[in-house]
PDB file of C-alpha atoms in Angstrom:
ATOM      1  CA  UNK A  19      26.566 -28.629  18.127  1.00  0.00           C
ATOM      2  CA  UNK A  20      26.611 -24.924  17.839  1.00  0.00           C
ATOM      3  CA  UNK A  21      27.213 -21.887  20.378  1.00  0.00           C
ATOM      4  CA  UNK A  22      25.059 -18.844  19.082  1.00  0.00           C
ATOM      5  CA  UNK A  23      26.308 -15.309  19.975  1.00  0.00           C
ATOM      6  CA  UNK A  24      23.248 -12.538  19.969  1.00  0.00           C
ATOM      7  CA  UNK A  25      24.429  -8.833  20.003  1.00  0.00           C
ATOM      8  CA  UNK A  26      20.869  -7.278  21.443  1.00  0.00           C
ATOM      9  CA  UNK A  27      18.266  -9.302  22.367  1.00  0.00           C
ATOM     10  CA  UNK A  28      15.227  -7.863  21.219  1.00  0.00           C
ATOM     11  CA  UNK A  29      12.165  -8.597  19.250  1.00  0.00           C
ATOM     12  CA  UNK A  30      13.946  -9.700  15.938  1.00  0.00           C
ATOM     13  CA  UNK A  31      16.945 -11.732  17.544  1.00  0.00           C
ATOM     14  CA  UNK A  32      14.115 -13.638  19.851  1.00  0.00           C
ATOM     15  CA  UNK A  33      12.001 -14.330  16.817  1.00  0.00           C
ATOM     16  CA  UNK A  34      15.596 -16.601  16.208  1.00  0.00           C
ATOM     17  CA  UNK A  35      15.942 -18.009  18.957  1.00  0.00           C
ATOM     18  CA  UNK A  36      12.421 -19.562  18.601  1.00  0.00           C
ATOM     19  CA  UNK A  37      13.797 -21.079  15.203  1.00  0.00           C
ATOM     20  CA  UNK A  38      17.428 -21.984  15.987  1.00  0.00           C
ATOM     21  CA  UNK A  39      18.003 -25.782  15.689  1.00  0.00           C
ATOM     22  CA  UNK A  40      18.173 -28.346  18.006  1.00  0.00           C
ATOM     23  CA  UNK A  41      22.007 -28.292  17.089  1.00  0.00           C
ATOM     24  CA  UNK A  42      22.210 -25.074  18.752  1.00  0.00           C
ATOM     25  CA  UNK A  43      23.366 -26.524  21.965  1.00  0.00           C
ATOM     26  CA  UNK A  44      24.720 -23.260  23.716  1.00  0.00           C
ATOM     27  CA  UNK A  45      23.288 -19.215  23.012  1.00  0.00           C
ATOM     28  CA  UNK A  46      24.716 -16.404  24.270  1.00  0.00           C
ATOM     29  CA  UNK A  47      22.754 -13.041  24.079  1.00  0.00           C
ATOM     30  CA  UNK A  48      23.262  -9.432  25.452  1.00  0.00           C
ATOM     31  CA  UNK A  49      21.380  -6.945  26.775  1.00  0.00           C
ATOM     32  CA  UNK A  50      22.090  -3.382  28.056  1.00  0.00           C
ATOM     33  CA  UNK A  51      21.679  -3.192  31.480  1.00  0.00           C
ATOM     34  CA  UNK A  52      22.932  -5.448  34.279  1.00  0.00           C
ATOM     35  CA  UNK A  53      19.748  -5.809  35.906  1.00  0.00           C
ATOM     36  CA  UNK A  54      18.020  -6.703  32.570  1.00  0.00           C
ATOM     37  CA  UNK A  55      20.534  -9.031  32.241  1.00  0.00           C
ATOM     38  CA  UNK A  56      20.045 -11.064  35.627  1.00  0.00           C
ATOM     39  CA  UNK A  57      16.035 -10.753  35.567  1.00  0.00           C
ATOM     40  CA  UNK A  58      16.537 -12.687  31.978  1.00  0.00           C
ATOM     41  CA  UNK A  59      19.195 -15.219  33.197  1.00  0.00           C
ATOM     42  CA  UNK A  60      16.303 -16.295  35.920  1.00  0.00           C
ATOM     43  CA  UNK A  61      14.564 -18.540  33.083  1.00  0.00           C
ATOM     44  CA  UNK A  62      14.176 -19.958  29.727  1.00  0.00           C
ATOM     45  CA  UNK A  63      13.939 -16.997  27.039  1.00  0.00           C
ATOM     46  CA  UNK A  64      11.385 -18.732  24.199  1.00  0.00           C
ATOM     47  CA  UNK A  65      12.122 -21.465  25.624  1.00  0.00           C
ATOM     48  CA  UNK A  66      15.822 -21.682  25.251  1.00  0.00           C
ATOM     49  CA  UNK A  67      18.508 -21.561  27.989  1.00  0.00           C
ATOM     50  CA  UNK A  68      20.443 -18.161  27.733  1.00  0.00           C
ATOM     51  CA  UNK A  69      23.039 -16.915  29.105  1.00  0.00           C
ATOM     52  CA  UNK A  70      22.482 -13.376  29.222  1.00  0.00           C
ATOM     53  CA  UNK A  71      25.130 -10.664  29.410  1.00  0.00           C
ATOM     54  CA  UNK A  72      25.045  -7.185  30.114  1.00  0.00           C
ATOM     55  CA  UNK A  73      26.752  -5.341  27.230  1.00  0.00           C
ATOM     56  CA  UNK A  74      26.330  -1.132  26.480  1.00  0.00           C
ATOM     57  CA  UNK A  75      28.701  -0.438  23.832  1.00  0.00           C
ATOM     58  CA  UNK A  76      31.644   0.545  26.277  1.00  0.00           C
ATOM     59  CA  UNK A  77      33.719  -1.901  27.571  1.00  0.00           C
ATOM     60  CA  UNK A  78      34.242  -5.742  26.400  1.00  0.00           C
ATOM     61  CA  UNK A  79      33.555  -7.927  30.123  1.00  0.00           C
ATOM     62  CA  UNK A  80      35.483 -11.111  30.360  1.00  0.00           C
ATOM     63  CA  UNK A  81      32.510 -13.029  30.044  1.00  0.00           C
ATOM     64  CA  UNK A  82      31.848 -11.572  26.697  1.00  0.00           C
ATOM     65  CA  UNK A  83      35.220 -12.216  25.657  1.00  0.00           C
ATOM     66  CA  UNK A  84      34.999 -15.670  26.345  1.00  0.00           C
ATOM     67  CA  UNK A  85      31.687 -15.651  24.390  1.00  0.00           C
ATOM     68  CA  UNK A  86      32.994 -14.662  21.537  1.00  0.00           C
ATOM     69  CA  UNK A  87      36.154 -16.654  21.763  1.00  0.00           C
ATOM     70  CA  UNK A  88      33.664 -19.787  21.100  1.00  0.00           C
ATOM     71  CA  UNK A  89      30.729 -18.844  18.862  1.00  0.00           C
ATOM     72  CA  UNK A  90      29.686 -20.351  15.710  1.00  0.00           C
ATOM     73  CA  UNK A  91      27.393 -18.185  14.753  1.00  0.00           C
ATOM     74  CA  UNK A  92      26.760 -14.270  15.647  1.00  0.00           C
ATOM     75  CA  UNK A  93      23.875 -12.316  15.226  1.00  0.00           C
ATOM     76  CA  UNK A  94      24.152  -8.587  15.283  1.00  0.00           C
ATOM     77  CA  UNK A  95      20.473  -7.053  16.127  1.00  0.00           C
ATOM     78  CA  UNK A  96      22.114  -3.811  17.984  1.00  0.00           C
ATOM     79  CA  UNK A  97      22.075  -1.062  16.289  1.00  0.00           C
ATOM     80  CA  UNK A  98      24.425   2.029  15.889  1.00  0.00           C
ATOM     81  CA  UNK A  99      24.465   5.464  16.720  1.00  0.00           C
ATOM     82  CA  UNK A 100      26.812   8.473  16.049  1.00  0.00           C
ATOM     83  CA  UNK A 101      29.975   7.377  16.939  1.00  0.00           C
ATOM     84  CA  UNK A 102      29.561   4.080  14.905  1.00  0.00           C
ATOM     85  CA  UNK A 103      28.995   0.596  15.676  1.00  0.00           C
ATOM     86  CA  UNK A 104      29.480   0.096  19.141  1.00  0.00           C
ATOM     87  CA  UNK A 105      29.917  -3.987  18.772  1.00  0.00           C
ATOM     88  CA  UNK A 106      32.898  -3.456  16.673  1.00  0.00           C
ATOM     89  CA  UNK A 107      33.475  -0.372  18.716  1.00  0.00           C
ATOM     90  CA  UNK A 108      34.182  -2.641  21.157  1.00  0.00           C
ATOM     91  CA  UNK A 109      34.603  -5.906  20.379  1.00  0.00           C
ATOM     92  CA  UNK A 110      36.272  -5.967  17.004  1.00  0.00           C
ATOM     93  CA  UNK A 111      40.073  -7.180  18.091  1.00  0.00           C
ATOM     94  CA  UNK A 112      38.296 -10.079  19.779  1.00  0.00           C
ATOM     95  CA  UNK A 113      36.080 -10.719  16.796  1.00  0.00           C
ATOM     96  CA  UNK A 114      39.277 -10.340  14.749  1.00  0.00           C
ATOM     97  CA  UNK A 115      41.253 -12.711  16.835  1.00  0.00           C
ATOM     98  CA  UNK A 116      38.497 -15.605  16.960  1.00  0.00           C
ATOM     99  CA  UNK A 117      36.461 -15.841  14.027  1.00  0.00           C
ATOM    100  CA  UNK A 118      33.111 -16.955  13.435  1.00  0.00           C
ATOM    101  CA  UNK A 119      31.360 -19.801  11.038  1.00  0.00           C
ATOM    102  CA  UNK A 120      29.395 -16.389   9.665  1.00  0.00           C
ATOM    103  CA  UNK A 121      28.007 -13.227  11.041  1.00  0.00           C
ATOM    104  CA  UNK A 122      24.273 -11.356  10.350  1.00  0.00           C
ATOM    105  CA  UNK A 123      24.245  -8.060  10.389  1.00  0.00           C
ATOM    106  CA  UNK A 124      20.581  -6.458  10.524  1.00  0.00           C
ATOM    107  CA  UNK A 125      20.608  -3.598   8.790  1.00  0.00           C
ATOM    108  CA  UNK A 126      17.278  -1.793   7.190  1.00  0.00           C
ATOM    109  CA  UNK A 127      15.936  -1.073   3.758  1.00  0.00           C
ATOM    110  CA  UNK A 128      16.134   2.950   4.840  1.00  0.00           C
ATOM    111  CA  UNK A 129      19.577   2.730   3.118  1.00  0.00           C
ATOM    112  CA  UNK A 130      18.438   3.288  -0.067  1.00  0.00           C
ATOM    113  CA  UNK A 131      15.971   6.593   0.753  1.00  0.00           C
ATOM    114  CA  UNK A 132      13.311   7.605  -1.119  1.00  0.00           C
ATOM    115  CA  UNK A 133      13.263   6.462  -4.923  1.00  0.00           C
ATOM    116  CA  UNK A 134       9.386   7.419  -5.982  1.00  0.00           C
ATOM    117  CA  UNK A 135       8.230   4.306  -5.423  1.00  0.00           C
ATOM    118  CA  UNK A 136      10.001   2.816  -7.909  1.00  0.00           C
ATOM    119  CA  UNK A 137      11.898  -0.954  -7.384  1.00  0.00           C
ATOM    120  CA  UNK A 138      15.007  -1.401  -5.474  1.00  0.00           C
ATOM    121  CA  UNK A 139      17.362  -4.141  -5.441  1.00  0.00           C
ATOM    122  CA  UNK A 140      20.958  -5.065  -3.843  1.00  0.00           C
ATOM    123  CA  UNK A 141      22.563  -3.520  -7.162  1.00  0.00           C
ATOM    124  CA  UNK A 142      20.596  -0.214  -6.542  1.00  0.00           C
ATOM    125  CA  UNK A 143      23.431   2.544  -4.714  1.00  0.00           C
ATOM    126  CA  UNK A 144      22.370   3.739  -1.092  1.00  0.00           C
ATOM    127  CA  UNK A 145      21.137   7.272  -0.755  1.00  0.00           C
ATOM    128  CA  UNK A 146      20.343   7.760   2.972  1.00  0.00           C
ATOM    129  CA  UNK A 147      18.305  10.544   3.444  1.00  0.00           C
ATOM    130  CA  UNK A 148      18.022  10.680   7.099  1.00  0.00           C
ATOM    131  CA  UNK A 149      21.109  10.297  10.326  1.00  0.00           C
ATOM    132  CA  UNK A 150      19.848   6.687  11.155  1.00  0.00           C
ATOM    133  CA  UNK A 151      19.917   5.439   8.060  1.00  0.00           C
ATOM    134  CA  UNK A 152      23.392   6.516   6.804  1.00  0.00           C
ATOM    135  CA  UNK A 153      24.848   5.437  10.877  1.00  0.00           C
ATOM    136  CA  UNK A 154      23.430   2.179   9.320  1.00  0.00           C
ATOM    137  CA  UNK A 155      25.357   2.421   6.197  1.00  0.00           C
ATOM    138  CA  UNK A 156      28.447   3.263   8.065  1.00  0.00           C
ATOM    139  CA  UNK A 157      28.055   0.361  10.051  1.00  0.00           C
ATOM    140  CA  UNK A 158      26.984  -2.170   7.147  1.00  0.00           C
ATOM    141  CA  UNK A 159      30.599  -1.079   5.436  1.00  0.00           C
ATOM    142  CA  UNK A 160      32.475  -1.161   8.802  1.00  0.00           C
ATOM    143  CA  UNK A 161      31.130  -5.372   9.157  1.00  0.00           C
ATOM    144  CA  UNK A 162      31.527  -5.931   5.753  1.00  0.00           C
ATOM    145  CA  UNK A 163      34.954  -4.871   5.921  1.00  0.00           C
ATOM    146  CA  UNK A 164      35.851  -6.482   9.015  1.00  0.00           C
ATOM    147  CA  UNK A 165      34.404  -9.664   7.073  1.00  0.00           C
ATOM    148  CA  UNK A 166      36.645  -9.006   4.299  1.00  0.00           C
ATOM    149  CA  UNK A 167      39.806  -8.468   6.405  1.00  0.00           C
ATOM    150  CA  UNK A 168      39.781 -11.514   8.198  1.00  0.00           C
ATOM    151  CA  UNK A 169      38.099 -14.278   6.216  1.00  0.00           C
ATOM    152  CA  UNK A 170      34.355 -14.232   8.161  1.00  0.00           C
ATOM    153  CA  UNK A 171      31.301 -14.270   5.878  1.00  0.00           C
ATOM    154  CA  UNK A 172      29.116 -11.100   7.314  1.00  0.00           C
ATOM    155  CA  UNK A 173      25.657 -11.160   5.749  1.00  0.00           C
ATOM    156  CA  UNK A 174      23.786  -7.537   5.906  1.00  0.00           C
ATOM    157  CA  UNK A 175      19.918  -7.754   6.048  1.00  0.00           C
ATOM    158  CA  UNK A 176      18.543  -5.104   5.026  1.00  0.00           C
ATOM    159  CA  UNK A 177      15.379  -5.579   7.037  1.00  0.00           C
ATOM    160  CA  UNK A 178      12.023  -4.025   5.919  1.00  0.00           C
ATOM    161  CA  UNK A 179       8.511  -2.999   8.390  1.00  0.00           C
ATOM    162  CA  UNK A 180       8.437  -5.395  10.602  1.00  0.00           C
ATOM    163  CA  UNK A 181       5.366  -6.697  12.385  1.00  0.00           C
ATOM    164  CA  UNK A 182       4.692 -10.303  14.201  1.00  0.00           C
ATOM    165  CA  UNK A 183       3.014 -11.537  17.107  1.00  0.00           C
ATOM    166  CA  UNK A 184       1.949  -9.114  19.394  1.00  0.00           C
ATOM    167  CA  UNK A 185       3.250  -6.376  17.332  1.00  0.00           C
ATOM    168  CA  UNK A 186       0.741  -5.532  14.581  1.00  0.00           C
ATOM    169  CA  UNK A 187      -2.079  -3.642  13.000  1.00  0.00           C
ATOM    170  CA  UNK A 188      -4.244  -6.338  14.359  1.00  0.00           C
ATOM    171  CA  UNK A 189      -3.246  -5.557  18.049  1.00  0.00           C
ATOM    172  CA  UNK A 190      -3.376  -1.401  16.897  1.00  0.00           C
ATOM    173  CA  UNK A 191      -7.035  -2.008  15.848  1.00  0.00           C
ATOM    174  CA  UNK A 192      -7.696  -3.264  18.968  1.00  0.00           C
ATOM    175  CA  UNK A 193      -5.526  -0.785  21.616  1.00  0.00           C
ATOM    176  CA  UNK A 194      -8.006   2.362  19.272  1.00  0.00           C
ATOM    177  CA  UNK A 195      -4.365   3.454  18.072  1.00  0.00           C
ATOM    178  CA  UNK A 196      -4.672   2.247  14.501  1.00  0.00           C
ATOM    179  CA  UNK A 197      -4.486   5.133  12.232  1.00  0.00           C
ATOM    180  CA  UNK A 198      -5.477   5.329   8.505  1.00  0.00           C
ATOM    181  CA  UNK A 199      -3.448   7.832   7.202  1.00  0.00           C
ATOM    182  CA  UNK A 200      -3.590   8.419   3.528  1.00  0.00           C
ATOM    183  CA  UNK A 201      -0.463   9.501   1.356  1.00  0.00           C
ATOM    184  CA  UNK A 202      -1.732   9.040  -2.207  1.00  0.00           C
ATOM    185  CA  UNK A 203       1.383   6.385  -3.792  1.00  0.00           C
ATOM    186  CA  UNK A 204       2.773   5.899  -0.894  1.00  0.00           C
ATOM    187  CA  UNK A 205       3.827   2.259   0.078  1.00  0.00           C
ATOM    188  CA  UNK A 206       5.815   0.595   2.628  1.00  0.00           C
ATOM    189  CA  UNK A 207       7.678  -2.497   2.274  1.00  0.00           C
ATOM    190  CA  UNK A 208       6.907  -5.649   5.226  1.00  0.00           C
ATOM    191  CA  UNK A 209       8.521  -8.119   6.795  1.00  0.00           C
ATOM    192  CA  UNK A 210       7.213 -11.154   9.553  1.00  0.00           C
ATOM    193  CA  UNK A 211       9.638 -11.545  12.044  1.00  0.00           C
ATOM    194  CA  UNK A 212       9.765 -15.525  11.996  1.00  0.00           C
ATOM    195  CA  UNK A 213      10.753 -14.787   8.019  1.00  0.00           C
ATOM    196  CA  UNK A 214      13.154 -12.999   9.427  1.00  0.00           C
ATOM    197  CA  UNK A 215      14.446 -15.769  11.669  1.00  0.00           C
ATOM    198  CA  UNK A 216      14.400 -17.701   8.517  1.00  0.00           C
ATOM    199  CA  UNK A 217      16.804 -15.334   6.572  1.00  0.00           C
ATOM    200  CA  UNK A 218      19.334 -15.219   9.571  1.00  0.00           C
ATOM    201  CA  UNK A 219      19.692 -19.429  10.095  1.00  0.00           C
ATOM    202  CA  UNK A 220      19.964 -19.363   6.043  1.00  0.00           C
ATOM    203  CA  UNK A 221      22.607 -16.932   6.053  1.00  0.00           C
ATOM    204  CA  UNK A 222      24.594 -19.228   9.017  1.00  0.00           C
ATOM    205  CA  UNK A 223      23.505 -22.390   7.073  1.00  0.00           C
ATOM    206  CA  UNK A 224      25.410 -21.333   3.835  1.00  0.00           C
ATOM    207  CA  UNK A 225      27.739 -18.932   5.646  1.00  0.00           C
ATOM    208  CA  UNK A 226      26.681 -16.278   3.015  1.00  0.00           C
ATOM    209  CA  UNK A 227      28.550 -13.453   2.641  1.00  0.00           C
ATOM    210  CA  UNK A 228      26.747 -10.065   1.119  1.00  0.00           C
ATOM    211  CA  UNK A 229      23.673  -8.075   1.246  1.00  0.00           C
ATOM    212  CA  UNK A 230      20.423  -9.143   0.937  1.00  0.00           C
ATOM    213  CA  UNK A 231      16.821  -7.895   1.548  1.00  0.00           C
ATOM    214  CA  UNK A 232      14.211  -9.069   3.870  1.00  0.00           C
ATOM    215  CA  UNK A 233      10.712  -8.300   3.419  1.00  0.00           C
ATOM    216  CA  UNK A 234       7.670  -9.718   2.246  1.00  0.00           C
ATOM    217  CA  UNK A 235       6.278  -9.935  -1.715  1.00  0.00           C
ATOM    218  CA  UNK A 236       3.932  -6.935  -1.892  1.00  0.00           C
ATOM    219  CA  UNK A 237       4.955  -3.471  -0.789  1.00  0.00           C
ATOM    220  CA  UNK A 238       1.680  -1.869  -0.222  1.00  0.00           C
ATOM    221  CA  UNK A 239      -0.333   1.445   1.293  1.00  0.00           C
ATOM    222  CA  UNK A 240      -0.430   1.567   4.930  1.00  0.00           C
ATOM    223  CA  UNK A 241      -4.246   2.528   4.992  1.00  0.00           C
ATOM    224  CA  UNK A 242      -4.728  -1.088   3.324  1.00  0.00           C
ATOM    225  CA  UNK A 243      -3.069  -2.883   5.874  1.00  0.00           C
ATOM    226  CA  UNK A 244      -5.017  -1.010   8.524  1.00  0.00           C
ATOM    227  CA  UNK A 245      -8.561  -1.700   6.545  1.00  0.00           C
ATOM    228  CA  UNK A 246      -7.549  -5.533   6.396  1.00  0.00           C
ATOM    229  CA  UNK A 247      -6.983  -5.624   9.996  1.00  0.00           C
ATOM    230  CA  UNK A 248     -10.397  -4.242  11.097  1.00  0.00           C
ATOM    231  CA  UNK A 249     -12.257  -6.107   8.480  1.00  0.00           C
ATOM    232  CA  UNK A 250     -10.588  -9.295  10.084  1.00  0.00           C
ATOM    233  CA  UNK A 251     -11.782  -8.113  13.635  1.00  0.00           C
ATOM    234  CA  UNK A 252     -15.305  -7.111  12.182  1.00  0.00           C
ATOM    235  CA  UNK A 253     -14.516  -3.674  13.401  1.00  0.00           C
ATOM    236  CA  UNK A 254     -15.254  -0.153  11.200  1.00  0.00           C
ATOM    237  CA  UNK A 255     -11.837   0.870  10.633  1.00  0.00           C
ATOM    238  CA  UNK A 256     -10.488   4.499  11.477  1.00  0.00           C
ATOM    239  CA  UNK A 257     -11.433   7.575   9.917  1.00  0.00           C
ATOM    240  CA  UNK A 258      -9.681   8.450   6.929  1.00  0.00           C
ATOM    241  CA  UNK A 259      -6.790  11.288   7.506  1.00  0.00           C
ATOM    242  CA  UNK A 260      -5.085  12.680   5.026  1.00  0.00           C
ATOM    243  CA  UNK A 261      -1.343  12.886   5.274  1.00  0.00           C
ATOM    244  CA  UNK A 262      -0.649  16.981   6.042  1.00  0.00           C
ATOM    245  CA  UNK A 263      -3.110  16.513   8.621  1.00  0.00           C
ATOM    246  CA  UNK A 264      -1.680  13.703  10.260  1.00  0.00           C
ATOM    247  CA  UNK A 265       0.240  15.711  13.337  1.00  0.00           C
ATOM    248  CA  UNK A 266       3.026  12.785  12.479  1.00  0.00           C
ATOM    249  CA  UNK A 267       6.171  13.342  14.797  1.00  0.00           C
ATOM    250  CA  UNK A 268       9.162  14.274  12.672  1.00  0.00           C
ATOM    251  CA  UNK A 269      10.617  10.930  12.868  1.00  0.00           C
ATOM    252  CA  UNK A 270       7.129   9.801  11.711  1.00  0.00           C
ATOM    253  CA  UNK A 271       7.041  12.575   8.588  1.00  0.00           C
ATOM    254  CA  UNK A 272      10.510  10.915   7.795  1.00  0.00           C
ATOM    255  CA  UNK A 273       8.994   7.642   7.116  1.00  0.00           C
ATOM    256  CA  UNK A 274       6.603   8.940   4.844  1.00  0.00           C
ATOM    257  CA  UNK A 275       9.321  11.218   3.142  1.00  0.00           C
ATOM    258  CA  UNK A 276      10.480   7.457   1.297  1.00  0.00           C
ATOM    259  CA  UNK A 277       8.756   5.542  -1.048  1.00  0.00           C
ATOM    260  CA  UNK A 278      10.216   2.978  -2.922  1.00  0.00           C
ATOM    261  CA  UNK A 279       9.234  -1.324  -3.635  1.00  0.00           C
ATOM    262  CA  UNK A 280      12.304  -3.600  -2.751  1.00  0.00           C
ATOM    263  CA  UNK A 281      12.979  -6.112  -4.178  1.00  0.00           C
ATOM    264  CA  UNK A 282      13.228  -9.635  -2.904  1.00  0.00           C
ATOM    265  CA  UNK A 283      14.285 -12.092  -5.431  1.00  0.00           C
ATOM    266  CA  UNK A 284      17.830 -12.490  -3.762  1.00  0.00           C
ATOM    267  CA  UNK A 285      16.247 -13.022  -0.677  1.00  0.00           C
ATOM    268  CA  UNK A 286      14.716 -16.283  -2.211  1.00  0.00           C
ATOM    269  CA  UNK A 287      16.840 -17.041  -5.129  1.00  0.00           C
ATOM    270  CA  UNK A 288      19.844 -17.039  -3.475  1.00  0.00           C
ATOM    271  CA  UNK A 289      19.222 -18.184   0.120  1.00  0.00           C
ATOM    272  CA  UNK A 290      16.594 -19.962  -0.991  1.00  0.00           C
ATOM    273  CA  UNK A 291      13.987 -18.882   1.634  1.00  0.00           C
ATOM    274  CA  UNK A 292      10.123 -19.998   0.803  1.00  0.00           C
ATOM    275  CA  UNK A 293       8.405 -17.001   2.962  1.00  0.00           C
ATOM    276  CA  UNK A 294       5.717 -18.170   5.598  1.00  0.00           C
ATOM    277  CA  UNK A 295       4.073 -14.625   5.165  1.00  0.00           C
ATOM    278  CA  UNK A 296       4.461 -13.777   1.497  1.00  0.00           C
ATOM    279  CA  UNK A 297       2.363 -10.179   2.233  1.00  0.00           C
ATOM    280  CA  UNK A 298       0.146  -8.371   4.925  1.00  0.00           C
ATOM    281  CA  UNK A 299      -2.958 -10.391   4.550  1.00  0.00           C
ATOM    282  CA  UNK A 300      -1.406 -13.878   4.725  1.00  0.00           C
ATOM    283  CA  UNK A 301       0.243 -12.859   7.825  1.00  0.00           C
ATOM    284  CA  UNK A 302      -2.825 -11.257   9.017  1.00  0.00           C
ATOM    285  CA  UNK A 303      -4.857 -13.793   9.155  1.00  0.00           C
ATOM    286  CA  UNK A 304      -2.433 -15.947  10.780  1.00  0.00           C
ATOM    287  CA  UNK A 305      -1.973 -13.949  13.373  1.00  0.00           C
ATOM    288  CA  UNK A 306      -5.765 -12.991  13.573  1.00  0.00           C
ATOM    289  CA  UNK A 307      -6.110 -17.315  14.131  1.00  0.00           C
ATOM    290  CA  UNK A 308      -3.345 -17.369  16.834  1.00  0.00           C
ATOM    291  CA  UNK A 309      -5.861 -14.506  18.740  1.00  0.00           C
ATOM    292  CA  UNK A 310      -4.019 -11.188  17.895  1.00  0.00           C
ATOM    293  CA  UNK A 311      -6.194  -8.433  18.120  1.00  0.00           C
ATOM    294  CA  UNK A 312      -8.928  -9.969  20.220  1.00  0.00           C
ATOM    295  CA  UNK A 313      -7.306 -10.871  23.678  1.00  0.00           C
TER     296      UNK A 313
END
């Protein structure tokens, strides 16, 4: 039997919970607010008894403390910000003094910027081009180092798109936000969250220790995606807009400012994960069968 510790329980980190073993007797998971914390705590979270714990960064509770003091296996889903990792901002003598069976880090594919749409692997060096991906970067090196320091294998997932239930181009289509924006060469690399889940219980399985990309086989144009979805929903799709017209936010533009195809051959030759949605339209149509899109 294992104890689970969850730093930030949020879409990706629930996506695990829904996978974790039956062996995973006991989870712990934070959130950042108190209230949050006891309006969670009132009943099952995907179906699993929590215990949920108000963490912001700032202080380490004694509750939290004692979390940590017993967990197999941690899952970091929060993410940083300017002054650094605020886990091991906090919690880092603790995590020091009790070690883990193996820690996941989720990090993001952003790390390696924009490389012309050209293929990216682990091997390839970061070149952050915007403030939230090199806080990521900084934070990556500060776990991997903590890792090294004191014996705990920290996996970083570098974590593509990602899209799921409830959260898709299906469920876009159908709100009339979907947007077909068209960047000629651009692509964008995918992920499903339940592969996701898959990566993280792999990485505690083997207690692997490194970096690793998540995402899907088939980098591919956003407009495509978009097209797929409202040919699934036997709707026209949007009007075509071409990228300098697209009124993007600046965090938007930013997206767009990267192109690049990552690699995944780690991902399955070395953890050994068979993806359940190998590319858009796969996981598309699933979640077009499970009613996404047309509730």
């Amino acid at each position: 039997m294992t104890h689970l510790l969850v730093f930030g329980l949020g879409y990706s980190s629930r996506a695990v919970l829904r996978a974790a073993p039956a062996t995973t007797s006991r989870i712990t998971a934070t959130v950042r607010s108190a209230e949050r914390a006891v309006a969670l705590s009132a009943a099952p979270v995907e179906g699993r008894a929590v215990t949920v714990l108000p963490f912001d960064g700032t202080a380490l509770s004694p509750d939290l403390a004692a979390a940590i003091g017993t967990a197999d296996h941690i899952l970091v889903s929060a993410p940083p910000d300017e002054a650094g990792d605020p886990v091991l901002r906090a919690c880092a003598a603790a995590l020091a003094a009790h070690p883990a069976k193996a820690i996941a880090y989720l990090s993001t594919v952003g790390v390696y910027g924009d490389h012309g749409g050209g293929w990216v692997d682990e091997t390839t060096e970061p070149k952050p081009a915007s403030a939230r991906s090199f806080e990521r970067l900084e934070a990556e090196r500060a776990w991997q180092a903590l890792g090294q320091a004191h014996d705990i294998p920290v996996a970083i997932l570098r974590l593509s798109g990602i899209y799921g239930p409830g959260q898709n181009a299906l469920v876009n289509m159908a709100r009339g936000t979907a947007r077909r924006i068209i960047k000629p060469g651009q692509v964008f690399n995918r992920i499903h969250v339940d592969d996701i889940a898959q990566a993280v219980l792999a990485c505690f399985a083997k207690g692997y220790a490194g970096i690793v990309n998540v995402t899907d086989d088939e980098p591919s144009p956003p407009q495509d995606v978009i097209a797929y979805a409202a040919e699934l929903l036997e709707m026209p799709p949007p009007p075509e807009i071409p990228f300098e017209e697209s009124g993007l936010s600046p965090m938007g533009r930013s997206f767009y400012a990267e192109c690049k195809r990552v690699s995944n051959m780690k991902l399955k030759g070395e953890l050994f994960v068979k993806l359940l949605h190998p590319n858009f339209k796969a996981a598309l149509r699933a979640l077009a069968a499970g009613g996404d899109g047309r509730r």
